[in-house]
Short mmCIF file of C-alpha atoms and ligand atoms in Angstrom, two decimals:
data_model
loop_
_atom_site.label_atom_id
_atom_site.label_comp_id
_atom_site.label_asym_id
_atom_site.label_seq_id
_atom_site.Cartn_x
_atom_site.Cartn_y
_atom_site.Cartn_z
CA MET F 1 0.00 0.00 0.00
CA ASN F 2 1.16 3.43 -0.82
CA PHE F 3 -0.62 6.17 1.10
CA ASP F 4 -0.39 9.65 -0.29
CA TYR F 5 -0.17 11.36 3.10
CA ALA F 6 0.17 14.79 1.60
CA PHE F 7 -3.04 14.27 -0.33
CA ILE F 8 -4.91 13.02 2.76
CA LEU F 9 -3.63 15.99 4.75
CA SER F 10 -4.70 18.43 2.09
CA THR F 11 -8.25 17.11 2.21
CA LEU F 12 -8.36 17.10 6.04
CA PRO F 13 -9.85 20.60 6.53
CA ALA F 14 -12.70 19.70 4.22
CA PHE F 15 -13.26 16.51 6.19
CA LEU F 16 -13.22 18.31 9.51
CA ASN F 17 -15.71 20.77 8.14
CA ALA F 18 -17.84 17.86 6.98
CA VAL F 19 -17.72 16.26 10.42
CA GLY F 20 -18.83 19.59 11.85
CA VAL F 21 -21.80 19.76 9.52
CA THR F 22 -22.75 16.16 10.30
CA LEU F 23 -22.72 16.85 14.02
CA GLN F 24 -24.63 20.06 13.47
CA VAL F 25 -27.37 18.33 11.49
CA GLY F 26 -27.34 15.44 13.95
CA PHE F 27 -27.73 17.54 17.08
CA ILE F 28 -30.34 19.89 15.66
CA ALA F 29 -32.27 16.83 14.44
CA ILE F 30 -32.09 15.23 17.90
CA GLY F 31 -33.59 18.39 19.40
CA THR F 32 -36.38 18.72 16.85
CA SER F 33 -37.05 14.98 16.98
CA LEU F 34 -37.43 15.14 20.74
CA LEU F 35 -39.87 18.01 20.31
CA VAL F 36 -41.95 16.05 17.81
CA ALA F 37 -41.81 12.98 20.06
CA LEU F 38 -42.96 14.98 23.08
CA ILE F 39 -45.97 16.33 21.22
CA ASN F 40 -46.82 12.84 20.01
CA ALA F 41 -46.36 11.37 23.47
CA THR F 42 -48.76 13.94 24.91
CA ILE F 43 -51.35 12.95 22.33
CA LEU F 44 -50.85 9.27 23.15
CA VAL F 45 -50.86 9.65 26.96
CA PHE F 46 -54.13 11.52 26.99
CA ARG F 47 -55.64 9.39 24.22
CA THR F 48 -56.61 12.40 22.14
CA PRO F 49 -59.18 11.08 19.65
CA TYR F 50 -58.21 11.06 15.92
CA LEU F 51 -54.82 12.66 16.58
CA GLN F 52 -53.87 9.44 18.33
CA ARG F 53 -54.56 7.49 15.09
CA LEU F 54 -52.60 10.04 13.10
CA VAL F 55 -49.57 9.63 15.34
CA GLY F 56 -49.73 5.87 14.90
CA LEU F 57 -49.88 6.27 11.14
CA TYR F 58 -46.97 8.67 11.11
CA VAL F 59 -44.78 6.38 13.21
CA GLU F 60 -45.49 3.43 10.92
CA LEU F 61 -44.82 5.43 7.78
CA ALA F 62 -41.60 6.99 9.03
CA ARG F 63 -40.20 3.75 10.35
CA ASN F 64 -41.10 1.62 7.34
CA THR F 65 -39.80 3.72 4.49
CA PRO F 66 -36.07 3.94 3.70
CA LEU F 67 -34.37 7.13 4.84
CA LEU F 68 -33.06 7.84 1.34
CA ILE F 69 -36.55 7.77 -0.11
CA GLN F 70 -37.70 10.19 2.58
CA LEU F 71 -34.75 12.42 1.83
CA PHE F 72 -35.33 12.40 -1.92
CA PHE F 73 -38.95 13.20 -1.29
CA VAL F 74 -38.06 16.24 0.78
CA TYR F 75 -35.28 17.37 -1.55
CA PHE F 76 -36.85 16.73 -4.94
CA ALA F 77 -40.59 16.28 -4.48
CA LEU F 78 -41.16 19.29 -2.27
CA PRO F 79 -39.52 21.74 -4.72
CA ALA F 80 -41.69 20.22 -7.43
CA LEU F 81 -44.66 21.22 -5.29
CA GLY F 82 -43.26 24.73 -5.09
CA ILE F 83 -41.56 24.40 -1.69
CA LYS F 84 -37.89 25.22 -2.03
CA VAL F 85 -35.55 23.78 0.59
CA SER F 86 -31.79 23.96 0.92
CA GLY F 87 -29.79 20.77 1.33
CA PHE F 88 -29.20 21.58 4.98
CA ALA F 89 -32.89 22.19 5.68
CA ALA F 90 -33.87 19.06 3.76
CA ALA F 91 -31.46 17.04 5.86
CA ILE F 92 -32.90 18.36 9.11
CA ILE F 93 -36.51 17.95 8.00
CA THR F 94 -35.84 14.37 6.97
CA MET F 95 -33.91 13.50 10.11
CA THR F 96 -36.69 15.02 12.22
CA PHE F 97 -39.32 13.03 10.35
CA LEU F 98 -37.45 9.80 11.03
CA GLY F 99 -36.09 10.67 14.47
CA GLY F 100 -39.45 11.96 15.71
CA ALA F 101 -40.99 8.59 14.93
CA TYR F 102 -38.26 6.59 16.66
CA LEU F 103 -38.21 8.80 19.74
CA THR F 104 -42.02 8.69 19.89
CA GLU F 105 -41.70 4.93 20.18
CA VAL F 106 -39.08 5.25 22.92
CA LEU F 107 -41.22 7.68 24.89
CA ARG F 108 -44.31 5.57 24.33
CA ALA F 109 -42.52 2.51 25.72
CA GLY F 110 -41.38 4.53 28.74
CA ILE F 111 -44.83 6.00 29.27
CA ASP F 112 -46.49 2.58 28.97
CA ALA F 113 -44.26 1.41 31.81
CA VAL F 114 -45.64 4.12 34.11
CA PRO F 115 -48.65 2.61 35.89
CA LEU F 116 -52.03 4.15 35.07
CA ALA F 117 -52.48 4.61 38.82
CA GLN F 118 -49.79 7.32 38.74
CA LEU F 119 -51.91 9.29 36.31
CA GLU F 120 -54.95 9.00 38.55
CA SER F 121 -52.91 9.81 41.60
CA GLY F 122 -51.68 13.00 39.95
CA ARG F 123 -55.17 13.84 38.71
CA SER F 124 -56.61 13.40 42.19
CA ILE F 125 -54.52 16.29 43.53
CA GLY F 126 -55.68 18.54 40.71
CA LEU F 127 -52.71 18.49 38.32
CA SER F 128 -53.43 19.67 34.78
CA HIS F 129 -52.49 17.57 31.72
CA GLY F 130 -49.29 19.50 31.23
CA GLN F 131 -48.32 19.25 34.89
CA LEU F 132 -49.06 15.52 34.93
CA LEU F 133 -46.76 15.03 31.98
CA ARG F 134 -44.03 17.24 33.35
CA TYR F 135 -43.96 16.26 37.01
CA VAL F 136 -45.35 12.73 37.08
CA ILE F 137 -45.19 10.86 33.78
CA LEU F 138 -42.13 12.04 31.90
CA PRO F 139 -39.73 11.89 34.85
CA GLN F 140 -40.75 8.29 35.36
CA ALA F 141 -40.93 7.46 31.66
CA GLY F 142 -37.65 9.24 31.05
CA ILE F 143 -35.82 7.28 33.70
CA LEU F 144 -37.23 4.04 32.38
CA GLY F 145 -36.55 4.93 28.74
CA LEU F 146 -33.13 6.52 29.13
CA PRO F 147 -30.88 3.76 27.73
CA SER F 148 -32.96 3.34 24.60
CA LEU F 149 -33.18 7.10 24.24
CA PHE F 150 -29.39 7.28 24.03
CA ALA F 151 -29.22 4.35 21.64
CA ASN F 152 -31.59 6.29 19.40
CA PHE F 153 -29.53 9.46 19.59
CA ILE F 154 -26.50 7.52 18.36
CA PHE F 155 -28.64 5.96 15.65
CA LEU F 156 -29.76 9.40 14.52
CA LEU F 157 -26.18 10.71 14.42
CA LYS F 158 -25.14 7.76 12.27
CA GLU F 159 -28.06 8.18 9.91
CA THR F 160 -27.03 11.77 9.37
CA THR F 161 -24.29 10.56 7.06
CA VAL F 162 -27.00 9.53 4.64
CA VAL F 163 -27.95 13.13 4.10
CA SER F 164 -24.75 13.58 2.08
CA ALA F 165 -26.82 12.49 -0.85
CA VAL F 166 -28.46 15.89 -0.93
CA ALA F 167 -25.36 17.99 -1.24
CA VAL F 168 -24.78 18.99 2.30
CA PRO F 169 -20.97 19.23 2.43
CA GLU F 170 -20.75 16.34 4.74
CA ILE F 171 -18.40 13.39 5.29
CA LEU F 172 -19.64 11.01 2.66
CA TYR F 173 -20.19 13.78 0.18
CA THR F 174 -16.73 15.16 0.76
CA THR F 175 -15.22 11.74 0.20
CA LYS F 176 -17.20 11.20 -2.97
CA SER F 177 -16.24 14.58 -4.39
CA TYR F 178 -12.61 13.94 -3.76
CA ILE F 179 -12.85 10.50 -5.32
CA ALA F 180 -14.56 12.05 -8.30
CA LEU F 181 -11.96 14.76 -8.57
CA TYR F 182 -8.83 12.71 -8.10
CA TYR F 183 -9.83 9.06 -8.58
CA LYS F 184 -8.15 8.30 -5.29
CA THR F 185 -9.83 6.33 -2.53
CA TYR F 186 -7.07 6.79 0.05
CA MET D 1 -76.75 9.13 39.69
CA ALA D 2 -75.81 6.35 37.30
CA GLU D 3 -72.58 5.19 35.74
CA ARG D 4 -72.06 2.62 33.00
CA ASN D 5 -69.10 0.48 32.10
CA PRO D 6 -67.96 0.26 28.45
CA ALA D 7 -70.25 -2.71 27.83
CA GLY D 8 -73.18 -0.45 28.64
CA VAL D 9 -74.11 -2.32 31.81
CA PRO D 10 -74.79 0.11 34.63
CA VAL D 11 -72.12 -0.18 37.30
CA LEU D 12 -74.00 2.22 39.54
CA ASN D 13 -77.70 2.73 39.41
CA GLY D 14 -80.13 4.95 41.24
CA ILE D 15 -77.55 6.12 43.78
CA ASP D 16 -79.18 8.66 46.07
CA LEU D 17 -76.76 9.84 48.71
CA GLN D 18 -76.67 13.08 50.65
CA VAL D 19 -73.73 13.94 52.84
CA LYS D 20 -73.71 16.79 55.33
CA THR D 21 -70.66 18.81 56.23
CA GLY D 22 -68.71 17.07 58.97
CA GLU D 23 -70.43 13.75 58.44
CA VAL D 24 -68.48 10.50 58.37
CA ILE D 25 -69.94 8.02 55.91
CA VAL D 26 -68.68 4.45 55.70
CA ILE D 27 -69.59 2.57 52.54
CA LEU D 28 -69.80 -1.20 52.88
CA GLY D 29 -70.65 -3.91 50.41
CA PRO D 30 -69.37 -7.04 48.69
CA SER D 31 -66.52 -6.90 46.18
CA GLY D 32 -67.52 -5.48 42.81
CA CYS D 33 -70.64 -3.77 44.07
CA GLY D 34 -69.43 -0.35 42.91
CA LYS D 35 -67.95 1.23 46.04
CA SER D 36 -64.77 2.40 44.32
CA THR D 37 -66.72 3.57 41.29
CA LEU D 38 -68.96 5.65 43.53
CA LEU D 39 -66.00 7.36 45.21
CA ARG D 40 -64.29 7.93 41.86
CA CYS D 41 -67.41 9.59 40.48
CA LEU D 42 -67.24 12.09 43.31
CA ASN D 43 -63.89 13.54 42.22
CA GLY D 44 -64.32 13.05 38.49
CA LEU D 45 -61.93 10.14 37.99
CA GLU D 46 -65.02 8.42 36.64
CA VAL D 47 -67.78 10.34 34.94
CA ALA D 48 -71.36 9.59 35.85
CA HIS D 49 -73.38 9.34 32.63
CA SER D 50 -76.63 10.53 34.04
CA GLY D 51 -78.16 12.03 37.13
CA SER D 52 -77.00 14.84 39.29
CA LEU D 53 -73.99 15.39 41.51
CA ASN D 54 -74.15 18.40 43.77
CA PHE D 55 -71.21 19.70 45.74
CA ALA D 56 -71.22 22.91 47.77
CA GLY D 57 -74.20 24.18 45.79
CA ARG D 58 -72.69 23.44 42.38
CA GLU D 59 -73.75 20.84 39.82
CA LEU D 60 -70.61 18.87 38.98
CA LEU D 61 -72.03 16.89 36.07
CA ASP D 62 -72.32 20.12 34.05
CA LYS D 63 -69.93 20.30 31.12
CA GLY D 64 -68.18 23.41 32.41
CA THR D 65 -67.04 21.85 35.68
CA ASP D 66 -63.39 22.53 36.46
CA TRP D 67 -62.46 19.22 38.07
CA ARG D 68 -59.03 20.51 38.95
CA LYS D 69 -60.68 22.97 41.35
CA VAL D 70 -63.04 20.33 42.71
CA ARG D 71 -60.19 17.90 43.33
CA GLN D 72 -58.42 20.42 45.51
CA GLN D 73 -61.49 20.36 47.73
CA ILE D 74 -62.16 16.61 47.57
CA GLY D 75 -59.00 14.69 48.49
CA MET D 76 -58.62 11.01 47.70
CA VAL D 77 -56.52 8.23 49.19
CA PHE D 78 -56.05 4.99 47.26
CA GLN D 79 -55.61 1.39 48.34
CA SER D 80 -52.01 1.16 47.11
CA TYR D 81 -50.91 4.66 48.20
CA HIS D 82 -49.73 5.71 44.70
CA LEU D 83 -47.16 8.17 45.96
CA PHE D 84 -44.86 9.56 43.27
CA PRO D 85 -41.87 7.19 43.44
CA HIS D 86 -39.35 9.64 41.94
CA MET D 87 -39.97 12.32 44.56
CA ASN D 88 -39.12 12.39 48.24
CA VAL D 89 -41.84 12.73 50.84
CA LEU D 90 -41.76 16.50 51.05
CA ASP D 91 -41.87 16.92 47.26
CA ASN D 92 -44.80 14.50 47.11
CA LEU D 93 -46.63 16.65 49.62
CA LEU D 94 -45.74 20.00 48.05
CA LEU D 95 -46.51 19.23 44.40
CA GLY D 96 -50.20 20.09 44.79
CA PRO D 97 -49.84 23.16 47.02
CA LEU D 98 -47.04 24.67 44.90
CA LYS D 99 -47.97 23.73 41.33
CA VAL D 100 -51.75 23.47 41.50
CA GLN D 101 -52.54 26.01 44.19
CA LYS D 102 -49.49 28.21 43.50
CA ARG D 103 -49.00 28.86 47.18
CA ASP D 104 -46.02 30.37 48.90
CA ARG D 105 -43.32 27.74 49.36
CA ARG D 106 -42.48 28.51 52.98
CA GLU D 107 -46.10 28.56 54.06
CA ALA D 108 -46.93 25.31 52.24
CA ARG D 109 -43.84 23.67 53.65
CA ASP D 110 -44.70 24.69 57.20
CA GLN D 111 -48.13 23.17 56.80
CA ALA D 112 -46.74 19.97 55.28
CA GLU D 113 -44.27 19.58 58.13
CA ALA D 114 -46.95 20.20 60.73
CA LEU D 115 -49.13 17.51 59.14
CA LEU D 116 -46.16 15.14 58.93
CA ALA D 117 -45.58 15.65 62.64
CA ARG D 118 -49.21 14.93 63.27
CA VAL D 119 -48.95 11.49 61.63
CA GLY D 120 -45.65 10.87 63.40
CA LEU D 121 -43.42 10.96 60.30
CA SER D 122 -41.44 14.18 60.70
CA ASP D 123 -38.17 12.28 60.36
CA LYS D 124 -39.20 10.85 56.96
CA ARG D 125 -39.62 14.06 55.01
CA ASP D 126 -36.50 13.47 52.88
CA ALA D 127 -37.11 9.74 52.40
CA PHE D 128 -38.31 8.26 49.11
CA PRO D 129 -41.50 6.19 49.09
CA ARG D 130 -39.63 2.93 48.44
CA GLN D 131 -37.73 3.44 51.70
CA LEU D 132 -40.94 3.49 53.72
CA SER D 133 -43.19 0.74 55.04
CA GLY D 134 -46.69 0.39 53.64
CA GLY D 135 -48.21 1.97 56.73
CA GLN D 136 -45.84 4.92 56.51
CA GLN D 137 -46.52 5.37 52.80
CA GLN D 138 -50.23 5.32 53.41
CA ARG D 139 -49.98 7.93 56.15
CA ILE D 140 -48.03 10.13 53.73
CA ALA D 141 -50.68 9.47 51.08
CA ILE D 142 -53.29 10.75 53.53
CA VAL D 143 -51.26 13.86 54.28
CA ARG D 144 -50.76 14.61 50.56
CA PRO D 145 -54.34 15.73 49.85
CA LEU D 146 -54.63 17.22 53.34
CA CYS D 147 -51.91 19.69 52.38
CA MET D 148 -54.41 21.21 49.95
CA ASN D 149 -56.93 21.96 52.71
CA PRO D 150 -59.80 19.89 51.25
CA HIS D 151 -63.37 20.03 52.52
CA VAL D 152 -63.95 16.34 51.94
CA MET D 153 -61.72 13.27 51.98
CA LEU D 154 -62.37 9.99 50.17
CA PHE D 155 -60.74 6.77 51.37
CA ASP D 156 -60.87 3.69 49.15
CA GLU D 157 -59.89 0.59 51.16
CA VAL D 158 -56.78 2.35 52.37
CA THR D 159 -55.76 -0.46 54.73
CA ALA D 160 -56.53 -3.38 52.39
CA ALA D 161 -52.94 -3.62 51.12
CA LEU D 162 -51.33 -3.31 54.55
CA ASP D 163 -49.86 -5.88 56.91
CA PRO D 164 -52.15 -6.27 59.93
CA GLU D 165 -49.78 -4.55 62.34
CA MET D 166 -49.82 -1.39 60.21
CA VAL D 167 -53.57 -1.11 59.85
CA LYS D 168 -53.99 0.54 63.23
CA GLU D 169 -51.58 3.42 62.63
CA VAL D 170 -53.44 4.35 59.46
CA LEU D 171 -56.92 4.00 60.92
CA GLU D 172 -55.91 6.20 63.85
CA VAL D 173 -55.02 8.99 61.44
CA ILE D 174 -58.44 8.76 59.82
CA GLN D 175 -60.12 8.65 63.20
CA GLY D 176 -58.27 11.84 64.09
CA LEU D 177 -59.69 13.55 61.01
CA ALA D 178 -63.17 12.38 61.94
CA ARG D 179 -62.76 13.82 65.43
CA ASP D 180 -61.70 17.15 63.88
CA GLY D 181 -65.05 17.27 62.13
CA MET D 182 -63.85 16.71 58.57
CA THR D 183 -66.32 15.29 56.06
CA LEU D 184 -65.21 11.76 55.21
CA LEU D 185 -66.40 9.05 52.84
CA ILE D 186 -64.70 5.79 53.67
CA VAL D 187 -64.78 2.44 51.88
CA THR D 188 -63.41 -0.25 54.15
CA HIS D 189 -63.65 -3.87 55.16
CA GLU D 190 -62.56 -3.11 58.74
CA MET D 191 -65.90 -3.62 60.44
CA ALA D 192 -64.88 -2.62 63.94
CA PHE D 193 -63.40 0.59 62.57
CA ALA D 194 -66.48 1.27 60.48
CA ARG D 195 -68.66 0.88 63.50
CA ALA D 196 -66.52 3.15 65.62
CA VAL D 197 -65.95 5.98 63.16
CA ALA D 198 -69.15 6.19 61.08
CA ASP D 199 -72.06 8.52 61.59
CA ARG D 200 -73.83 6.55 58.91
CA ILE D 201 -73.25 3.24 57.16
CA VAL D 202 -74.14 3.05 53.48
CA PHE D 203 -74.57 -0.53 52.35
CA MET D 204 -74.28 -1.23 48.63
CA ASP D 205 -74.86 -4.26 46.46
CA GLY D 206 -75.04 -4.63 42.67
CA GLY D 207 -74.45 -0.93 42.06
CA ARG D 208 -77.29 0.20 44.33
CA ILE D 209 -77.54 1.52 47.83
CA LEU D 210 -79.62 -1.01 49.73
CA GLU D 211 -79.65 0.72 53.07
CA GLN D 212 -78.28 3.70 54.97
CA ASN D 213 -78.38 3.68 58.73
CA PRO D 214 -76.38 4.71 61.78
CA PRO D 215 -73.88 1.97 62.70
CA GLY D 216 -75.81 1.09 65.84
CA ILE D 217 -78.78 0.06 63.75
CA PHE D 218 -76.89 -1.36 60.78
CA PHE D 219 -74.69 -3.73 62.76
CA THR D 220 -77.32 -4.96 65.21
CA ASN D 221 -80.41 -4.82 63.09
CA PRO D 222 -79.70 -4.72 59.34
CA GLN D 223 -82.80 -4.03 57.30
CA THR D 224 -82.05 -6.18 54.25
CA ALA D 225 -81.26 -9.83 53.79
CA ARG D 226 -78.19 -8.94 51.68
CA ALA D 227 -76.76 -6.85 54.49
CA GLN D 228 -77.31 -9.69 56.95
CA GLN D 229 -75.53 -12.15 54.68
CA PHE D 230 -72.73 -9.66 54.24
CA LEU D 231 -72.32 -9.13 57.97
CA GLU D 232 -72.33 -12.86 58.70
CA LYS D 233 -69.01 -13.06 56.90
CA PHE D 234 -67.55 -10.76 59.53
CA SER D 235 -68.48 -12.91 62.49
CA TYR D 236 -65.80 -11.36 64.68
CA VAL D 237 -67.82 -8.18 64.98
CA ALA D 238 -69.01 -8.36 68.57
CA ALA D 239 -72.56 -7.20 68.07
CA LEU D 240 -73.32 -9.36 65.06
CA PRO D 241 -76.93 -10.56 65.10
CA GLN D 242 -77.54 -14.14 66.18
CA THR D 243 -78.49 -16.69 63.56
CA THR D 244 -81.99 -16.97 64.96
CA GLN D 245 -82.46 -13.22 64.84
CA THR D 246 -81.31 -13.20 61.26
CA LYS D 247 -83.96 -15.68 60.25
CA GLU D 248 -86.65 -13.69 61.94
CA LEU D 249 -85.54 -10.58 60.19
CA GLU D 250 -85.63 -12.31 56.85
CA LEU D 251 -89.29 -13.11 57.46
CA LEU D 252 -90.00 -9.49 58.17
N1 ATP T 1 -62.89 0.40 34.07
C1 ATP T 1 -63.91 -0.46 34.15
N2 ATP T 1 -64.45 -0.94 33.03
C2 ATP T 1 -65.49 -1.81 33.09
N3 ATP T 1 -66.02 -2.25 34.21
C3 ATP T 1 -65.52 -1.80 35.37
C4 ATP T 1 -64.43 -0.89 35.40
N4 ATP T 1 -64.13 -0.64 36.67
C5 ATP T 1 -64.99 -1.35 37.38
N5 ATP T 1 -65.83 -2.06 36.63
C6 ATP T 1 -66.91 -2.93 37.08
O1 ATP T 1 -67.73 -2.16 37.89
C7 ATP T 1 -68.17 -2.89 39.00
C8 ATP T 1 -67.88 -2.14 40.28
O2 ATP T 1 -66.49 -2.02 40.46
P1 ATP T 1 -65.86 -1.32 41.72
O3 ATP T 1 -64.42 -1.34 41.56
O4 ATP T 1 -66.51 -0.01 41.91
O5 ATP T 1 -66.29 -2.29 42.89
P2 ATP T 1 -65.88 -2.27 44.40
O6 ATP T 1 -67.16 -2.29 45.17
O7 ATP T 1 -64.95 -1.16 44.68
O8 ATP T 1 -65.15 -3.66 44.59
P3 ATP T 1 -63.92 -4.05 45.52
O9 ATP T 1 -64.45 -4.23 46.90
O10 ATP T 1 -63.43 -5.33 44.94
O11 ATP T 1 -62.93 -2.95 45.40
C9 ATP T 1 -67.48 -4.23 38.94
O12 ATP T 1 -68.45 -5.18 38.50
C10 ATP T 1 -66.40 -4.06 37.94
O13 ATP T 1 -66.23 -5.22 37.20
MG1 MG T 2 -62.88 -1.06 45.18
#
C-alpha cells in the first residue's frame, strides 16, 4: 500500500468541516425529533381522539420507508410542489421526520411502563395535563426509557451521514467529491 | 346518579346519597358492588353518565365543571398509596400546594411539616416512598391531599394492602380527622373501625344503595337480607346478630 499522506492531509480541513456539519445536522435533528416525540407522546398519553390514530400512522410510515426515499422526497418532491428547501434544511426535516418517529416509540414505551395509577394519583390532587406530563409521567418514563433514548440518539447521528446524498458538504459527500476529482480512494 | 361500564351495563344505578358537612360516611358492600366507582365519580376520575352530583351548591355533572378545582377540595386516598416514586416525601406533599394552588413555598412547607408531625413521620420528610413501610406510605398518602386543605376526603380501602400490624396506625389517622369534624367518605372492610368511626353506614350491592343507617342500627339490626348475609361473613364483629335473629328478620 502506498498512502499519499500529503493528499490526505490536504483534504483534512474539508473533512473536519464535513464532520462539523454532520454533528450540526445530527444535534439539531435530535432536538427537533425530541420536540416532535414529546408532542406525540402527549397525544398518546391523553388518548386524544383522531390525533392518536394520526400519530400511529406517522410512526409506521416513518419507520417503514427507507431514509433515502424520505430524503429524496423532501429534496426533490417538495420543490416540485413549489416548496424550495436547501440541502441543509432538507437534511434536518428528513432527520426530524425519522427521528421523531423513533423517539415517539421510545417515549411511548417509557410511558407505557408508568402505571395508570400514577396518572390517577396525579389527577386526584388537581394536576393539569401538562403538569401531569411534566412532574409525574415524563420523569418516570424518562428514567425508564433513558438507555434506549441514548441508543436512538446515536442511531440518529449515524443516519445523518446519509444526508450527504443531498449535497450537504458532509463526510460522505466530501469523500465522494474527492474520489470524483482525483480518482483516489485513500 | 348512574354510571355505566364500556359494555353499557350500569355499574352504579339509582344512587341517592346526601352527605352533610362534617359527616363520616362508611360505605360497605361485597366486592364489585361499585364502592370504588362511587368514590371515583365524586372527584371526576369516573364520569357519571346521568343524574346529578351536587357539591357545595354546584352541579358537577355540568360540562363546564373545572375538576381541577373540585379535586383540591375533595381529596382522595387509594388502596395502594400511589405516591410519586421519583420524589421524596416533602416533594410528594408540596406538588399540589405549589404547582396546583401556587402557594407560597415557605407557608406550604410549614403546613406539610406540621401535618407530617401529626402522623408521626417528621423524620421521613426526605425519604423516598420505596424506603418506607406500607403503613408509613399510606400515612403520607393521607397527608398529601390534606396539604391542599380539602373540605372532603375519600378513602378507598386504604388499609386493604397493609400488613395487619400497620392497619392501626393508618386507621388512627383517619379517626383523628373524623374527630376534627372533617367530612369523610370511607370504603373499608374493617368492620370494627367502620362501626366506631361512622355517623352513617351506606350498604351497597349490585351498584345500588340497599340501606343507609347509623352503625348502631346497621350492625345490630340490618334491614335487608343482603346486608345480613354480608355481615355474617364478619363474624368477629361483637354485636353481630344471632343466627336466629337473622332468620326472623328475613321473614320481616
Ligand atoms: N374500568 C372499568 N371498566 C369496566 N367495568 C368496570 C371498570 N371498573 C370497574 N368495573 C366494574 O364495575 C363494578 C364495580 O367495580 P368497583 O371497583 O366499583 O367495585 P368495588 O365495590 O370497589 O369492589 P372491591 O371491593 O373489589 O374494590 C365491577 O363489576 C367491575 O367489574
Ligand atoms: Mg374497590
